Structures are given as structure tokens and as C-alpha cells.
Amino acid sequence: MLELSNIVVQYGMVKAVRNVSLTVGKGEIVALLGPNGAGKTTLVSAAVGILPVAAGNIRFDGADITKRPAESVVAMGLTLTPEGRRVFAELSVADNLTLGAATRKDRAGVAEDIDRYLKMFPILGERYHQVAKTLSGGEQQMLAVARSLMSRPKLLMLDEPSLGLAPRIVERIFELMIDLRKSGLTMLVVEQNATEALGIADRGYIMASGQVVYEGNAAEMVDSEDLMEAYLGAGVH
Ligand SMILES: Nc1ncnc2c1ncn2[C@@H]1O[C@H](COP(=O)(O)OP(=O)(O)OP(=O)(O)O)[C@@H](O)[C@H]1O
Ligand SMILES: [Mg+2]
């Protein structure tokens, strides 16, 4: 469904992503792991057209999207929930959700989806008219995910959805990803919580210093202590 081939992304003269190839098949959950500064955020930002690629090719759902602007990529069904729970702080939960559907024209469908996601994230229903900046960190992350879902993605990329959240909320986020997969969503999840991410993923990639240093079956990766220590550090939980 998504095919990144030999992607290079530069910040000025510095190559943050060097020749990375990665695929996500329909219905899969793929985990993208690696230490701070590995290039994970840079890679997913380039995949959705937020950052330009210096070289390489991006295909999504049968089309070459390498040079497509982000808005058009979202309209095709490839959406990123960015790092750091970015929501429109001054807007209400309701307006944040509506704006998530900005690329859609099917008003009835948008209303249906709002109902659906308020059921999935009941806390957002309780906070519906509240300004987003007054939500807790966990609630803001739920809103960021729900807002991304409002674009009706076929493939959702989540950049560190569990970062900085309490264990109970982290667990809830992972449960949600399992539910979303059951509903037919394909996902690429960037995570520092390697064990948990591999626990729900089909396949995993490990990046370090801008390159893919390992790719494999998620269950095998999580069982390989050597691998987890070598690339992800002993501090991985
Ligand atoms: N806007 C920028 N300008 C210059 N360099 C940048 C910029 N953004 C990121 N970098 C550099 O690119 C490299 C990759 O950063 P990136 O944010 O993609 O890593 P990451 O794997 O997402 O890390 P983390 O786990 O900390 O989120 C780092 O060396 C970083 O310092
Ligand atoms: Mg990052």
C-alpha cells in the first residue's frame, strides 16, 4: 500500500534520512523503531509530503506521490498524526475534529464519523465544547488521533503516540490501534516503546543514524534479546 524506495531527506547539507526503503502492506501494522535522532520523524514527514525528498520514490495506493503536496496526500488517504500531540490549542474539541475532515466533501459522512469517534473516545464527547489546550496530555493525544481519523485515512502513520503518557493511557492507545486494525485501517507506528509496539505489529523496522539497520517479523524481533539490546538499548521496556 505504501512503498518508500531509497528515500533521502536533507536538512541543508545534513542527510537525516539516507537511502531508506520501507513498505507497509494493506491491513498491516508496521512498527518503526530506533533511538532519538534516528530519522523516524523525518521519514514519516517526507512520506506525507510535509518535507521534500532529495532522492527516492514514494508510492501510495498505486500512485506515485513523491512530489505531491501534503493536502493532496491526505485526500488520497495517507495521514500522519504528528509527534507531540499537535492539536489546535485555541479551538474546541468539536472544531478540531471538524478540521480533521477538511479534505472531505461528504458532510453526512463527516457527521457520522464524529459520532463514531466520540463513541470510540468517550472522553472527547465529555469535553466536546472545551478548548483543546485545557485537555490533559492523554486527552490531547486521543484528540490528535481522532482528528487524524476524521480524514478517513486508508493508512495512518502515528509518530510516537504514547510518548510522555501515563502507563494506563499508553495501554489504551495500543488497544485503540488494535481496534482500528480490526476496522480495516493500515498503520505505521513510530514508537520508543519497542516491546509494546512489536506486540501489536506484524513487522518492524529499526532505524539508526538515518538508515534502516534491521527489518523483520515483529514476533521474532521482540524475542531477540540481542537485537533489542544492540539497537534499542537496555532501557527499552
Ligand atoms: N528542522 C531540522 N533542521 C535540522 N536538522 C533537523 C531538523 N529536524 C531534525 N533534524 C535532525 O535530523 C535528525 C533526525 O531527526 P528526527 O526528528 O527525524 O529523528 P527521530 O528518529 O524522529 O528522533 P526522536 O525519537 O527523538 O523523535 C536528527 O539528527 C535531528 O537533529
Ligand atoms: Mg521523532
mmCIF file of C-alpha atoms and ligand atoms in Angstrom:
data_model
loop_
_atom_site.group_PDB
_atom_site.id
_atom_site.type_symbol
_atom_site.label_atom_id
_atom_site.label_comp_id
_atom_site.label_asym_id
_atom_site.label_seq_id
_atom_site.Cartn_x
_atom_site.Cartn_y
_atom_site.Cartn_z
ATOM 1 C CA MET A 1 0.000 0.000 0.000
ATOM 2 C CA LEU A 2 2.887 2.331 0.866
ATOM 3 C CA GLU A 3 6.260 1.873 -0.730
ATOM 4 C CA LEU A 4 9.185 4.100 0.144
ATOM 5 C CA SER A 5 12.184 3.419 -2.099
ATOM 6 C CA ASN A 6 15.685 4.741 -1.464
ATOM 7 C CA ILE A 7 14.475 7.869 0.301
ATOM 8 C CA VAL A 8 16.955 10.628 1.080
ATOM 9 C CA VAL A 9 15.884 13.664 3.139
ATOM 10 C CA GLN A 10 18.238 16.519 3.936
ATOM 11 C CA TYR A 11 18.200 19.493 6.278
ATOM 12 C CA GLY A 12 20.555 21.798 4.425
ATOM 13 C CA MET A 13 23.712 19.784 3.875
ATOM 14 C CA VAL A 14 22.858 17.220 6.549
ATOM 15 C CA LYS A 15 21.280 13.952 5.418
ATOM 16 C CA ALA A 16 18.813 12.969 8.147
ATOM 17 C CA VAL A 17 17.450 10.028 6.101
ATOM 18 C CA ARG A 18 19.880 8.124 3.909
ATOM 19 C CA ASN A 19 18.596 5.738 1.315
ATOM 20 C CA VAL A 20 15.735 4.258 3.289
ATOM 21 C CA SER A 21 13.328 1.722 1.788
ATOM 22 C CA LEU A 22 10.229 0.620 3.679
ATOM 23 C CA THR A 23 6.885 -0.904 2.783
ATOM 24 C CA VAL A 24 3.521 -1.188 4.505
ATOM 25 C CA GLY A 25 1.045 -3.725 3.134
ATOM 26 C CA LYS A 26 -2.712 -3.390 3.267
ATOM 27 C CA GLY A 27 -4.043 -4.371 6.706
ATOM 28 C CA GLU A 28 -0.625 -4.438 8.338
ATOM 29 C CA ILE A 29 0.643 -2.710 11.435
ATOM 30 C CA VAL A 30 4.288 -1.876 10.914
ATOM 31 C CA ALA A 31 6.456 -0.574 13.771
ATOM 32 C CA LEU A 32 9.233 1.920 13.051
ATOM 33 C CA LEU A 33 11.715 1.918 15.927
ATOM 34 C CA GLY A 34 15.061 3.450 16.714
ATOM 35 C CA PRO A 35 16.845 5.837 19.057
ATOM 36 C CA ASN A 36 16.371 9.603 19.278
ATOM 37 C CA GLY A 37 17.652 11.355 16.198
ATOM 38 C CA ALA A 38 17.493 8.213 14.025
ATOM 39 C CA GLY A 39 15.399 9.970 11.379
ATOM 40 C CA LYS A 40 11.982 8.429 12.060
ATOM 41 C CA THR A 41 10.017 11.688 12.207
ATOM 42 C CA THR A 42 11.899 12.989 9.181
ATOM 43 C CA LEU A 43 10.995 9.864 7.212
ATOM 44 C CA VAL A 44 7.263 9.890 8.000
ATOM 45 C CA SER A 45 7.080 13.650 7.418
ATOM 46 C CA ALA A 46 8.595 13.151 3.971
ATOM 47 C CA ALA A 47 6.198 10.276 3.273
ATOM 48 C CA VAL A 48 3.167 12.573 3.673
ATOM 49 C CA GLY A 49 4.713 15.446 1.738
ATOM 50 C CA ILE A 50 5.442 17.766 4.675
ATOM 51 C CA LEU A 51 9.174 17.577 3.888
ATOM 52 C CA PRO A 52 10.597 17.286 0.373
ATOM 53 C CA VAL A 53 12.669 14.252 -0.545
ATOM 54 C CA ALA A 54 16.100 14.883 -2.055
ATOM 55 C CA ALA A 55 16.075 11.476 -3.754
ATOM 56 C CA GLY A 56 13.968 8.342 -3.923
ATOM 57 C CA ASN A 57 10.419 7.485 -4.685
ATOM 58 C CA ILE A 58 7.145 7.236 -2.739
ATOM 59 C CA ARG A 59 4.195 5.182 -3.979
ATOM 60 C CA PHE A 60 0.845 5.007 -2.222
ATOM 61 C CA ASP A 61 -2.191 3.026 -3.272
ATOM 62 C CA GLY A 62 -0.793 2.505 -6.748
ATOM 63 C CA ALA A 63 0.188 6.130 -7.436
ATOM 64 C CA ASP A 64 3.494 7.966 -7.405
ATOM 65 C CA ILE A 65 3.105 10.614 -4.683
ATOM 66 C CA THR A 66 6.768 11.610 -4.387
ATOM 67 C CA LYS A 67 6.149 15.237 -5.278
ATOM 68 C CA ARG A 68 2.562 15.618 -4.152
ATOM 69 C CA PRO A 69 1.684 18.332 -1.636
ATOM 70 C CA ALA A 70 0.626 17.157 1.831
ATOM 71 C CA GLU A 71 -3.008 18.156 1.386
ATOM 72 C CA SER A 72 -3.415 16.038 -1.699
ATOM 73 C CA VAL A 73 -1.696 13.097 0.014
ATOM 74 C CA VAL A 74 -4.180 13.329 2.905
ATOM 75 C CA ALA A 75 -7.058 13.457 0.453
ATOM 76 C CA MET A 76 -5.765 10.197 -1.073
ATOM 77 C CA GLY A 77 -5.935 8.505 2.332
ATOM 78 C CA LEU A 78 -2.446 8.779 3.798
ATOM 79 C CA THR A 79 -2.456 10.714 7.085
ATOM 80 C CA LEU A 80 0.120 11.439 9.776
ATOM 81 C CA THR A 81 -0.638 12.029 13.449
ATOM 82 C CA PRO A 82 2.435 14.117 14.178
ATOM 83 C CA GLU A 83 4.777 13.843 17.119
ATOM 84 C CA GLY A 84 3.858 15.837 20.219
ATOM 85 C CA ARG A 85 0.017 15.701 20.190
ATOM 86 C CA ARG A 86 -0.421 18.656 17.952
ATOM 87 C CA VAL A 87 -3.959 19.936 18.182
ATOM 88 C CA PHE A 88 -5.333 23.412 17.582
ATOM 89 C CA ALA A 89 -4.941 24.607 21.171
ATOM 90 C CA GLU A 90 -7.341 27.537 20.967
ATOM 91 C CA LEU A 91 -10.119 25.596 19.230
ATOM 92 C CA SER A 92 -12.721 23.313 20.766
ATOM 93 C CA VAL A 93 -12.662 19.543 20.514
ATOM 94 C CA ALA A 94 -15.593 19.835 18.088
ATOM 95 C CA ASP A 95 -13.743 22.253 15.796
ATOM 96 C CA ASN A 96 -10.554 20.188 15.910
ATOM 97 C CA LEU A 97 -12.498 17.145 14.742
ATOM 98 C CA THR A 98 -14.296 19.061 12.001
ATOM 99 C CA LEU A 99 -10.998 20.484 10.736
ATOM 100 C CA GLY A 100 -9.592 16.964 10.557
ATOM 101 C CA ALA A 101 -12.147 16.376 7.819
ATOM 102 C CA ALA A 102 -11.122 19.492 5.866
ATOM 103 C CA THR A 103 -10.144 17.465 2.785
ATOM 104 C CA ARG A 104 -13.567 15.755 2.620
ATOM 105 C CA LYS A 105 -16.742 16.884 0.942
ATOM 106 C CA ASP A 106 -19.219 14.271 2.225
ATOM 107 C CA ARG A 107 -20.868 16.206 5.032
ATOM 108 C CA ALA A 108 -23.159 13.378 6.128
ATOM 109 C CA GLY A 109 -20.188 11.039 6.326
ATOM 110 C CA VAL A 110 -18.273 13.574 8.418
ATOM 111 C CA ALA A 111 -21.147 13.817 10.923
ATOM 112 C CA GLU A 112 -21.319 10.014 11.077
ATOM 113 C CA ASP A 113 -17.600 9.777 11.727
ATOM 114 C CA ILE A 114 -17.781 12.342 14.529
ATOM 115 C CA ASP A 115 -20.435 10.166 16.204
ATOM 116 C CA ARG A 116 -18.331 7.087 15.646
ATOM 117 C CA TYR A 117 -15.172 8.572 17.154
ATOM 118 C CA LEU A 118 -16.999 10.072 20.119
ATOM 119 C CA LYS A 119 -18.099 6.508 20.867
ATOM 120 C CA MET A 120 -14.560 5.256 20.456
ATOM 121 C CA PHE A 121 -13.125 8.114 22.561
ATOM 122 C CA PRO A 122 -15.898 8.881 25.097
ATOM 123 C CA ILE A 123 -13.746 11.444 26.900
ATOM 124 C CA LEU A 124 -13.860 13.630 23.774
ATOM 125 C CA GLY A 125 -17.651 13.634 23.977
ATOM 126 C CA GLU A 126 -17.462 14.855 27.550
ATOM 127 C CA ARG A 127 -15.024 17.583 26.512
ATOM 128 C CA TYR A 128 -16.711 18.345 23.193
ATOM 129 C CA HIS A 129 -17.083 22.121 23.617
ATOM 130 C CA GLN A 130 -13.943 22.557 25.658
ATOM 131 C CA VAL A 131 -10.913 24.362 24.197
ATOM 132 C CA ALA A 132 -8.207 21.803 23.316
ATOM 133 C CA LYS A 133 -5.453 23.397 25.398
ATOM 134 C CA THR A 134 -7.463 22.668 28.554
ATOM 135 C CA LEU A 135 -7.383 18.898 27.910
ATOM 136 C CA SER A 136 -4.872 16.663 29.687
ATOM 137 C CA GLY A 137 -1.923 15.268 27.735
ATOM 138 C CA GLY A 138 -3.635 11.917 27.273
ATOM 139 C CA GLU A 139 -6.879 13.559 26.174
ATOM 140 C CA GLN A 140 -4.992 15.716 23.681
ATOM 141 C CA GLN A 141 -3.356 12.616 22.219
ATOM 142 C CA MET A 142 -6.782 10.968 21.853
ATOM 143 C CA LEU A 143 -7.974 14.123 20.106
ATOM 144 C CA ALA A 144 -4.931 14.162 17.815
ATOM 145 C CA VAL A 145 -5.619 10.558 16.786
ATOM 146 C CA ALA A 146 -9.368 11.128 16.384
ATOM 147 C CA ARG A 147 -8.705 14.234 14.310
ATOM 148 C CA SER A 148 -6.409 12.262 12.007
ATOM 149 C CA LEU A 149 -9.079 9.586 11.646
ATOM 150 C CA MET A 150 -11.556 12.267 10.534
ATOM 151 C CA SER A 151 -9.667 12.498 7.230
ATOM 152 C CA ARG A 152 -10.727 8.864 6.638
ATOM 153 C CA PRO A 153 -7.225 7.534 6.117
ATOM 154 C CA LYS A 154 -6.570 4.192 4.493
ATOM 155 C CA LEU A 155 -3.149 4.271 6.070
ATOM 156 C CA LEU A 156 -2.481 6.149 9.293
ATOM 157 C CA MET A 157 1.040 6.943 10.432
ATOM 158 C CA LEU A 158 1.334 7.658 14.144
ATOM 159 C CA ASP A 159 4.510 9.376 15.333
ATOM 160 C CA GLU A 160 5.164 8.374 18.962
ATOM 161 C CA PRO A 161 1.526 8.288 20.060
ATOM 162 C CA SER A 162 2.394 7.063 23.562
ATOM 163 C CA LEU A 163 5.224 9.483 24.340
ATOM 164 C CA GLY A 164 5.034 11.031 27.800
ATOM 165 C CA LEU A 165 1.715 9.432 28.716
ATOM 166 C CA ALA A 166 0.844 7.509 31.873
ATOM 167 C CA PRO A 167 1.041 3.702 31.556
ATOM 168 C CA ARG A 168 -2.738 3.326 31.659
ATOM 169 C CA ILE A 169 -3.159 5.765 28.772
ATOM 170 C CA VAL A 170 -0.332 4.106 26.834
ATOM 171 C CA GLU A 171 -2.180 0.814 27.167
ATOM 172 C CA ARG A 172 -5.386 2.477 25.958
ATOM 173 C CA ILE A 173 -3.597 3.867 22.883
ATOM 174 C CA PHE A 174 -2.292 0.418 21.967
ATOM 175 C CA GLU A 175 -5.766 -1.094 22.451
ATOM 176 C CA LEU A 176 -7.140 1.557 20.149
ATOM 177 C CA MET A 177 -4.652 0.648 17.456
ATOM 178 C CA ILE A 178 -5.765 -2.978 17.700
ATOM 179 C CA ASP A 179 -9.422 -1.881 17.355
ATOM 180 C CA LEU A 180 -8.569 0.326 14.397
ATOM 181 C CA ARG A 181 -6.824 -2.520 12.649
ATOM 182 C CA LYS A 182 -9.915 -4.682 13.126
ATOM 183 C CA SER A 183 -11.925 -1.960 11.427
ATOM 184 C CA GLY A 184 -9.630 -2.255 8.393
ATOM 185 C CA LEU A 185 -7.114 0.523 8.982
ATOM 186 C CA THR A 186 -3.484 0.013 7.962
ATOM 187 C CA MET A 187 -0.919 1.627 10.271
ATOM 188 C CA LEU A 188 2.706 2.599 10.556
ATOM 189 C CA VAL A 189 3.584 3.383 14.149
ATOM 190 C CA VAL A 190 6.748 5.150 15.251
ATOM 191 C CA GLU A 191 7.481 4.180 18.849
ATOM 192 C CA GLN A 192 10.072 4.304 21.611
ATOM 193 C CA ASN A 193 8.039 1.670 23.435
ATOM 194 C CA ALA A 194 9.599 -1.047 21.293
ATOM 195 C CA THR A 195 8.252 -4.105 23.075
ATOM 196 C CA GLU A 196 4.687 -2.825 23.147
ATOM 197 C CA ALA A 197 4.786 -1.686 19.538
ATOM 198 C CA LEU A 198 6.186 -5.010 18.334
ATOM 199 C CA GLY A 199 3.496 -6.707 20.413
ATOM 200 C CA ILE A 200 0.771 -5.320 18.142
ATOM 201 C CA ALA A 201 2.778 -5.096 14.895
ATOM 202 C CA ASP A 202 3.219 -7.583 12.077
ATOM 203 C CA ARG A 203 6.621 -6.329 11.021
ATOM 204 C CA GLY A 204 9.184 -3.925 12.337
ATOM 205 C CA TYR A 205 11.976 -1.688 11.089
ATOM 206 C CA ILE A 206 14.788 -0.280 13.176
ATOM 207 C CA MET A 207 16.434 2.946 12.078
ATOM 208 C CA ALA A 208 19.709 4.353 13.358
ATOM 209 C CA SER A 209 21.657 7.338 12.050
ATOM 210 C CA GLY A 210 19.303 7.877 9.133
ATOM 211 C CA GLN A 211 19.355 4.295 7.864
ATOM 212 C CA VAL A 212 17.357 1.108 8.270
ATOM 213 C CA VAL A 213 19.635 -1.196 10.250
ATOM 214 C CA TYR A 214 17.172 -4.054 10.681
ATOM 215 C CA GLU A 215 13.829 -5.180 9.357
ATOM 216 C CA GLY A 216 11.906 -8.276 10.218
ATOM 217 C CA ASN A 217 8.959 -10.116 11.654
ATOM 218 C CA ALA A 218 7.698 -8.363 14.803
ATOM 219 C CA ALA A 219 7.295 -11.509 16.907
ATOM 220 C CA GLU A 220 10.835 -12.635 16.088
ATOM 221 C CA MET A 221 12.214 -9.179 16.843
ATOM 222 C CA VAL A 222 10.602 -8.970 20.255
ATOM 223 C CA ASP A 223 12.004 -12.412 21.140
ATOM 224 C CA SER A 224 15.525 -11.478 20.142
ATOM 225 C CA GLU A 225 17.193 -10.045 23.223
ATOM 226 C CA ASP A 226 20.386 -9.398 21.286
ATOM 227 C CA LEU A 227 18.553 -7.315 18.744
ATOM 228 C CA MET A 228 16.627 -5.323 21.296
ATOM 229 C CA GLU A 229 19.815 -4.580 23.225
ATOM 230 C CA ALA A 230 22.013 -3.884 20.250
ATOM 231 C CA TYR A 231 19.747 -1.396 18.565
ATOM 232 C CA LEU A 232 17.252 -0.222 21.082
ATOM 233 C CA GLY A 233 19.267 -0.107 24.281
ATOM 234 C CA ALA A 234 18.827 -1.948 27.521
ATOM 235 C CA GLY A 235 16.453 0.758 28.722
ATOM 236 C CA VAL A 236 13.710 -0.494 26.442
ATOM 237 C CA HIS A 237 10.709 -1.670 28.406
HETATM 238 N N1 LIG B 1 14.370 21.038 11.181
HETATM 239 C C1 LIG B 1 15.551 20.447 11.295
HETATM 240 N N2 LIG B 1 16.690 21.078 10.924
HETATM 241 C C2 LIG B 1 17.891 20.471 11.024
HETATM 242 N N3 LIG B 1 18.076 19.220 11.477
HETATM 243 C C3 LIG B 1 16.997 18.549 11.871
HETATM 244 C C4 LIG B 1 15.678 19.116 11.807
HETATM 245 N N4 LIG B 1 14.790 18.210 12.269
HETATM 246 C C5 LIG B 1 15.524 17.124 12.601
HETATM 247 N N5 LIG B 1 16.835 17.329 12.366
HETATM 248 C C6 LIG B 1 17.927 16.356 12.588
HETATM 249 O O1 LIG B 1 17.667 15.206 11.805
HETATM 250 C C7 LIG B 1 17.983 14.008 12.521
HETATM 251 C C8 LIG B 1 16.758 13.105 12.584
HETATM 252 O O2 LIG B 1 15.749 13.721 13.378
HETATM 253 P P1 LIG B 1 14.312 13.086 13.562
HETATM 254 O O3 LIG B 1 13.498 14.076 14.290
HETATM 255 O O4 LIG B 1 13.827 12.611 12.261
HETATM 256 O O5 LIG B 1 14.660 11.831 14.495
HETATM 257 P P2 LIG B 1 13.674 10.836 15.257
HETATM 258 O O6 LIG B 1 14.149 9.471 14.915
HETATM 259 O O7 LIG B 1 12.274 11.169 14.987
HETATM 260 O O8 LIG B 1 14.042 11.127 16.774
HETATM 261 P P3 LIG B 1 13.096 11.144 18.095
HETATM 262 O O9 LIG B 1 12.982 9.716 18.514
HETATM 263 O O10 LIG B 1 13.898 11.936 19.078
HETATM 264 O O11 LIG B 1 11.800 11.763 17.752
HETATM 265 C C9 LIG B 1 18.486 14.467 13.886
HETATM 266 O O12 LIG B 1 19.890 14.472 13.840
HETATM 267 C C10 LIG B 1 17.954 15.868 14.023
HETATM 268 O O13 LIG B 1 18.798 16.656 14.818
HETATM 269 MG MG MG B 2 10.717 11.814 16.171
#
